[in-house]
Amino acid sequence: MRPIQAPFPATRLRRTRATAAIRSMVAENTLSAADLIWPLFVREGTGVEEPVPSMPGVFRRSVDKIVEAAREAAGLGIPAICLFPYTEAKNRSNDCSEAWNPDNLSNRATRAIKSAVPEIAVMTDVALDPYSDTGHDGFVVAGKIVNDETVEALVKQALSQAEAGVDIIGPSDMMDGRIGAIRAALEAAGHEDVLLLSYAAKYASAFYGPFRDAVGASGALQGDKKSYQMDPANSDEALRLVERDLREGADMVMIKPGLPYLDICRRVKDAFGAPTFAYQVSGEYAMIMAAAHNGWIDGERAMLESLMAFKRAGCDGVLSYFAPAVARILASEQ
Ligand code: PBG
């Protein structure tokens, strides 16, 4: 596209910026509650809302409180929530079998939400890190994260989530071949309508720190995740991963983290045109909240601006811990 314009003063680009009415007429992108997926942390207990210190305003909620949050989200027009379990040490093990226990925390929360607030879409995470004693997303054998054995376990985990009634499964593990394996297993088990939102381009990032606190994985993690998550130096590789996952049966793809990787979002959307999501991760949330709490930035404006940036970069939606706050602001502006 080559914009055509007359020389100054026939063209004055400030004309279309002069008033709120004109600005809204020419706005190229919009942000709405329908663009948001709200990640929620689930823990054991009843009536519990436990603050996550590194993520002010974010809580670990017991299943009953998760149901309340789901109802709140639906009321705000947020179409989906994404569940992450905080697993107690006793449920972490070498074989990660809690991951496919039909009655694990994540599956119990899914069932409770689907029976109380059926209209909201429930998304879950497929990866072994909440259940492994090493904090890794896959099995560790002789110091290596083994791929194919892990994929077998991920398939069992995904099937147990589908049985519990999730709408969207989000494999975040970055093993090779898991999308095809999970898709085939879902089809074979009669779960042909379950969506796969692949964390296709997930980087080995420093911005996941507060999340690992939230799910109790910080202490557990041995080493780093660089042998399976992407190198922040790479961009072409992200396109190869997205293409691979789409060919294996992903319905939607995700780029993660968000703001530092907007270039990847734009390339992925332009190259494939598939439903494309970004994850504004815990560290991004924490940075904005910390600066806002110090009075260094206007937190409300910063969260809105950061989310609009994803829309501008071509994303169809964003997983964001800001989801309910932003939905409330957007509703009050109408
Ligand atoms: C783990 C997982 C992580 C996040 C989502 N799923 C952390 C990791 O890979 O170590 C991070 C989300 C966030 O930081 O908000 N499979």
XYZ file of C-alpha atoms and ligand atoms in Angstrom:
350
model
C 0.000 0.000 0.000
C 1.322 3.469 -0.960
C -0.681 6.298 0.626
C -1.179 9.165 -1.821
C -1.106 12.694 -0.473
C -0.814 16.226 -1.772
C 2.093 18.361 -0.586
C 1.662 20.658 2.428
C -0.473 22.676 2.987
C -3.084 20.849 0.874
C -2.366 17.901 3.087
C -2.292 18.602 6.791
C -2.245 15.237 8.546
C -3.237 16.898 11.823
C -6.759 17.510 10.401
C -7.753 13.911 11.122
C -6.385 14.188 14.658
C -8.061 17.457 15.637
C -11.111 16.292 17.609
C -12.265 13.202 19.448
C -15.106 12.726 16.948
C -12.793 12.758 13.937
C -10.169 10.634 15.687
C -12.751 7.960 16.409
C -13.896 8.029 12.755
C -10.415 7.300 11.432
C -9.264 4.860 14.137
C -7.776 1.841 12.364
C -8.186 -0.581 15.267
C -10.522 -1.119 18.175
C -10.200 -2.879 21.493
C -13.140 -4.619 23.098
C -13.819 -7.088 25.881
C -14.383 -9.716 23.181
C -10.648 -9.557 22.379
C -9.637 -10.723 25.834
C -8.900 -14.061 27.479
C -8.461 -13.868 31.248
C -5.851 -16.215 32.815
C -6.826 -17.429 36.312
C -4.886 -19.324 38.968
C -6.714 -22.136 40.774
C -5.806 -23.531 44.193
C -7.292 -25.971 46.693
C -9.723 -24.916 49.406
C -13.011 -23.104 49.734
C -13.600 -19.379 49.867
C -9.926 -18.649 49.260
C -8.542 -15.690 47.328
C -4.838 -15.565 48.027
C -2.868 -12.631 46.586
C 0.147 -13.359 44.355
C 2.805 -10.968 45.728
C 4.642 -10.421 42.433
C 1.358 -9.755 40.596
C -0.610 -7.122 42.548
C -4.342 -7.530 41.895
C -3.966 -11.200 40.872
C -5.114 -14.019 43.148
C -4.969 -17.778 43.493
C -8.609 -18.738 43.872
C -10.296 -21.861 45.163
C -12.737 -23.543 42.773
C -15.813 -21.769 44.188
C -14.091 -18.404 43.762
C -12.999 -19.341 40.231
C -16.656 -19.914 39.394
C -17.429 -16.413 40.719
C -14.613 -14.991 38.587
C -15.950 -16.825 35.529
C -19.389 -15.342 36.154
C -17.858 -11.882 36.520
C -15.945 -12.356 33.244
C -19.063 -13.463 31.381
C -20.926 -10.435 32.734
C -18.176 -8.176 31.401
C -18.324 -9.703 27.924
C -15.008 -11.542 28.213
C -15.460 -14.655 26.042
C -12.906 -16.985 27.627
C -10.900 -17.706 30.741
C -7.737 -19.775 30.942
C -7.021 -21.961 33.979
C -3.627 -22.564 35.592
C -3.440 -24.797 38.660
C -1.259 -24.030 41.652
C -0.122 -27.500 42.562
C 0.946 -28.400 46.068
C 4.286 -30.208 46.417
C 2.523 -33.470 47.341
C 0.900 -33.579 43.886
C 4.189 -33.102 42.044
C 5.981 -36.257 41.040
C 8.463 -37.780 38.654
C 5.750 -39.463 36.546
C 3.485 -36.343 36.574
C 0.420 -38.605 36.807
C -1.625 -35.882 38.516
C -1.663 -34.183 35.085
C -4.226 -36.679 33.756
C -6.061 -37.389 37.001
C -9.733 -36.836 36.055
C -10.235 -35.208 39.474
C -7.229 -32.923 39.512
C -7.728 -29.283 40.417
C -7.870 -28.026 36.848
C -10.478 -30.624 35.824
C -12.600 -29.973 38.918
C -12.526 -26.243 38.185
C -13.472 -26.854 34.553
C -16.496 -28.954 35.526
C -17.630 -26.421 38.121
C -17.405 -23.547 35.634
C -19.062 -25.422 32.786
C -22.025 -26.306 34.990
C -22.427 -22.822 36.548
C -21.430 -20.516 33.658
C -21.773 -22.640 30.523
C -21.601 -19.669 28.162
C -17.973 -18.827 28.929
C -15.266 -20.685 27.014
C -12.813 -22.525 29.249
C -9.217 -22.861 28.116
C -6.611 -25.009 29.838
C -2.860 -25.416 29.657
C -1.147 -28.563 28.455
C 2.362 -28.939 29.864
C 3.802 -30.997 32.696
C 5.362 -28.188 34.742
C 2.568 -27.866 37.325
C 2.933 -31.572 38.097
C 6.632 -32.389 37.725
C 9.105 -32.328 40.577
C 11.653 -30.694 38.240
C 9.444 -27.745 37.207
C 10.004 -28.638 33.539
C 7.273 -28.899 30.907
C 8.480 -32.389 29.966
C 10.016 -35.479 31.530
C 13.688 -35.205 32.418
C 15.836 -38.283 31.744
C 19.551 -38.111 32.474
C 19.432 -34.322 32.493
C 17.601 -34.073 29.131
C 14.004 -33.069 28.497
C 12.796 -36.032 26.458
C 10.373 -35.245 23.658
C 8.421 -38.307 22.566
C 7.712 -39.732 26.029
C 6.524 -36.272 27.041
C 4.158 -36.074 24.064
C 2.516 -39.345 25.179
C 1.876 -37.811 28.609
C 0.610 -34.552 27.093
C -1.933 -36.516 25.056
C -3.259 -38.122 28.267
C -3.391 -34.717 29.938
C -5.248 -33.163 26.985
C -7.765 -36.026 26.859
C -8.532 -35.683 30.568
C -9.141 -31.944 30.042
C -11.435 -32.658 27.091
C -13.350 -35.206 29.208
C -13.813 -32.513 31.877
C -15.435 -30.297 29.246
C -12.899 -27.660 28.192
C -13.554 -25.706 25.015
C -9.975 -24.778 24.158
C -6.774 -26.690 24.873
C -3.568 -24.663 24.916
C -0.411 -26.776 24.615
C 2.317 -24.539 26.065
C 5.032 -27.177 26.357
C 6.921 -26.607 23.066
C 7.589 -30.321 22.441
C 7.751 -31.393 18.783
C 4.779 -33.261 17.355
C 2.335 -32.644 20.177
C -0.287 -30.804 18.159
C -0.670 -33.671 15.681
C -0.705 -36.265 18.454
C -3.274 -34.397 20.548
C -5.460 -33.648 17.526
C -5.507 -37.329 16.479
C -6.342 -38.452 20.015
C -9.160 -35.905 20.339
C -10.681 -37.033 17.035
C -10.407 -40.695 18.013
C -12.094 -40.049 21.359
C -15.019 -38.135 19.870
C -13.830 -34.686 20.956
C -13.839 -33.334 17.437
C -15.097 -29.886 18.487
C -12.386 -29.135 21.033
C -10.185 -26.282 19.823
C -6.411 -26.322 19.891
C -4.781 -22.966 20.529
C -1.118 -23.795 20.122
C 1.506 -21.829 21.991
C 3.407 -22.157 18.724
C 6.028 -19.481 19.215
C 6.868 -19.458 22.886
C 10.169 -17.899 23.845
C 12.485 -18.807 26.722
C 11.725 -15.569 28.528
C 12.626 -13.732 31.705
C 9.104 -12.323 31.701
C 7.540 -15.538 33.102
C 9.052 -15.021 36.581
C 5.916 -13.864 38.441
C 3.834 -16.662 36.836
C 6.211 -19.267 38.191
C 5.689 -17.736 41.655
C 1.926 -17.864 41.106
C 1.862 -21.573 40.229
C 4.511 -22.558 42.773
C 7.070 -23.566 40.135
C 9.860 -21.103 40.935
C 11.470 -23.227 43.641
C 11.005 -26.420 41.675
C 12.578 -25.391 38.356
C 15.998 -26.898 37.759
C 18.017 -25.115 35.079
C 16.249 -23.288 32.260
C 13.829 -24.067 29.415
C 16.102 -23.102 26.511
C 16.220 -26.590 24.971
C 12.519 -26.388 24.140
C 11.368 -22.766 24.312
C 12.572 -20.395 21.572
C 15.677 -18.236 21.464
C 14.647 -14.534 21.642
C 17.126 -13.920 18.810
C 14.941 -15.801 16.313
C 12.061 -14.746 14.108
C 12.056 -16.992 10.986
C 11.953 -19.991 13.319
C 8.652 -18.714 14.739
C 7.124 -18.879 11.256
C 8.340 -22.459 10.840
C 6.788 -23.435 14.167
C 3.478 -21.769 13.414
C 3.291 -23.374 9.976
C 4.128 -26.769 11.438
C 1.435 -26.474 14.129
C -1.218 -25.303 11.653
C -0.394 -28.251 9.405
C -0.743 -30.593 12.407
C -4.235 -29.322 13.224
C -3.976 -26.226 15.415
C -7.095 -24.032 15.069
C -5.395 -20.945 16.476
C -1.854 -19.947 17.322
C -0.210 -17.924 20.045
C 2.907 -15.821 20.395
C 4.347 -15.478 23.880
C 5.432 -13.173 25.537
C 3.516 -10.278 24.037
C 4.831 -6.732 23.792
C 8.510 -7.635 23.244
C 7.401 -9.908 20.359
C 4.930 -7.757 18.416
C 7.124 -8.130 15.328
C 6.458 -11.866 15.475
C 2.691 -11.299 15.840
C 2.650 -9.167 12.705
C 4.733 -11.633 10.681
C 2.602 -14.590 11.758
C -0.681 -12.838 10.953
C 0.585 -11.660 7.558
C 2.035 -15.041 6.625
C -0.843 -17.328 7.625
C -3.955 -15.275 8.376
C -4.928 -17.763 11.071
C -6.595 -16.685 14.330
C -3.572 -15.244 16.122
C -3.270 -14.541 19.824
C -0.599 -13.099 22.047
C 0.008 -13.695 25.724
C 0.728 -10.540 27.683
C 2.608 -12.492 30.320
C 3.038 -12.103 34.050
C 6.244 -10.045 33.843
C 4.634 -7.574 31.465
C 1.711 -7.232 33.870
C 4.049 -6.841 36.854
C 6.096 -4.112 35.164
C 3.067 -1.974 34.348
C 1.548 -2.504 37.803
C 4.810 -1.725 39.607
C 5.345 1.510 37.690
C 1.706 2.502 38.215
C 1.901 1.802 41.953
C 4.956 4.016 42.170
C 3.071 6.801 40.442
C 5.518 6.670 37.521
C 2.950 5.933 34.820
C -0.818 6.117 34.496
C -1.657 2.423 34.919
C -5.075 2.568 33.263
C -3.827 4.302 30.161
C -0.775 2.046 29.973
C -2.868 -1.129 30.096
C -5.243 0.110 27.397
C -2.385 1.280 25.184
C -0.490 -1.974 25.601
C -3.550 -4.012 24.622
C -4.334 -1.845 21.609
C -0.747 -2.482 20.455
C -1.604 -6.178 20.034
C -4.593 -5.353 17.866
C -2.439 -3.037 15.749
C 0.133 -5.822 15.361
C -2.541 -8.082 13.853
C -3.638 -10.138 16.848
C -7.239 -11.300 17.070
C -7.075 -11.427 20.824
C -4.847 -11.288 23.892
C -4.475 -13.331 27.042
C -4.071 -10.690 29.703
C -4.268 -10.439 33.477
C -5.693 -6.962 32.842
C -8.782 -8.480 31.190
C -11.436 -7.663 33.848
C -10.004 -4.220 34.647
C -9.893 -3.308 30.964
C -13.358 -4.704 30.276
C -14.692 -2.529 33.097
C -12.984 0.593 31.731
C -14.279 -0.117 28.218
C -17.817 -0.630 29.544
C -17.706 2.668 31.455
C -16.577 4.524 28.314
C -19.687 3.506 26.387
C 4.102 -23.262 31.547
C 3.584 -21.893 31.308
C 4.285 -20.717 31.616
C 3.417 -19.661 31.343
C 2.229 -20.199 30.872
N 2.344 -21.589 30.832
C 5.618 -20.529 32.213
C 6.784 -21.199 31.688
O 6.843 -21.624 30.521
O 7.729 -21.340 32.469
C 3.768 -18.214 31.577
C 2.648 -17.253 31.690
C 2.999 -15.948 32.292
O 4.180 -15.630 32.563
O 2.068 -15.156 32.508
N 3.879 -24.235 30.645
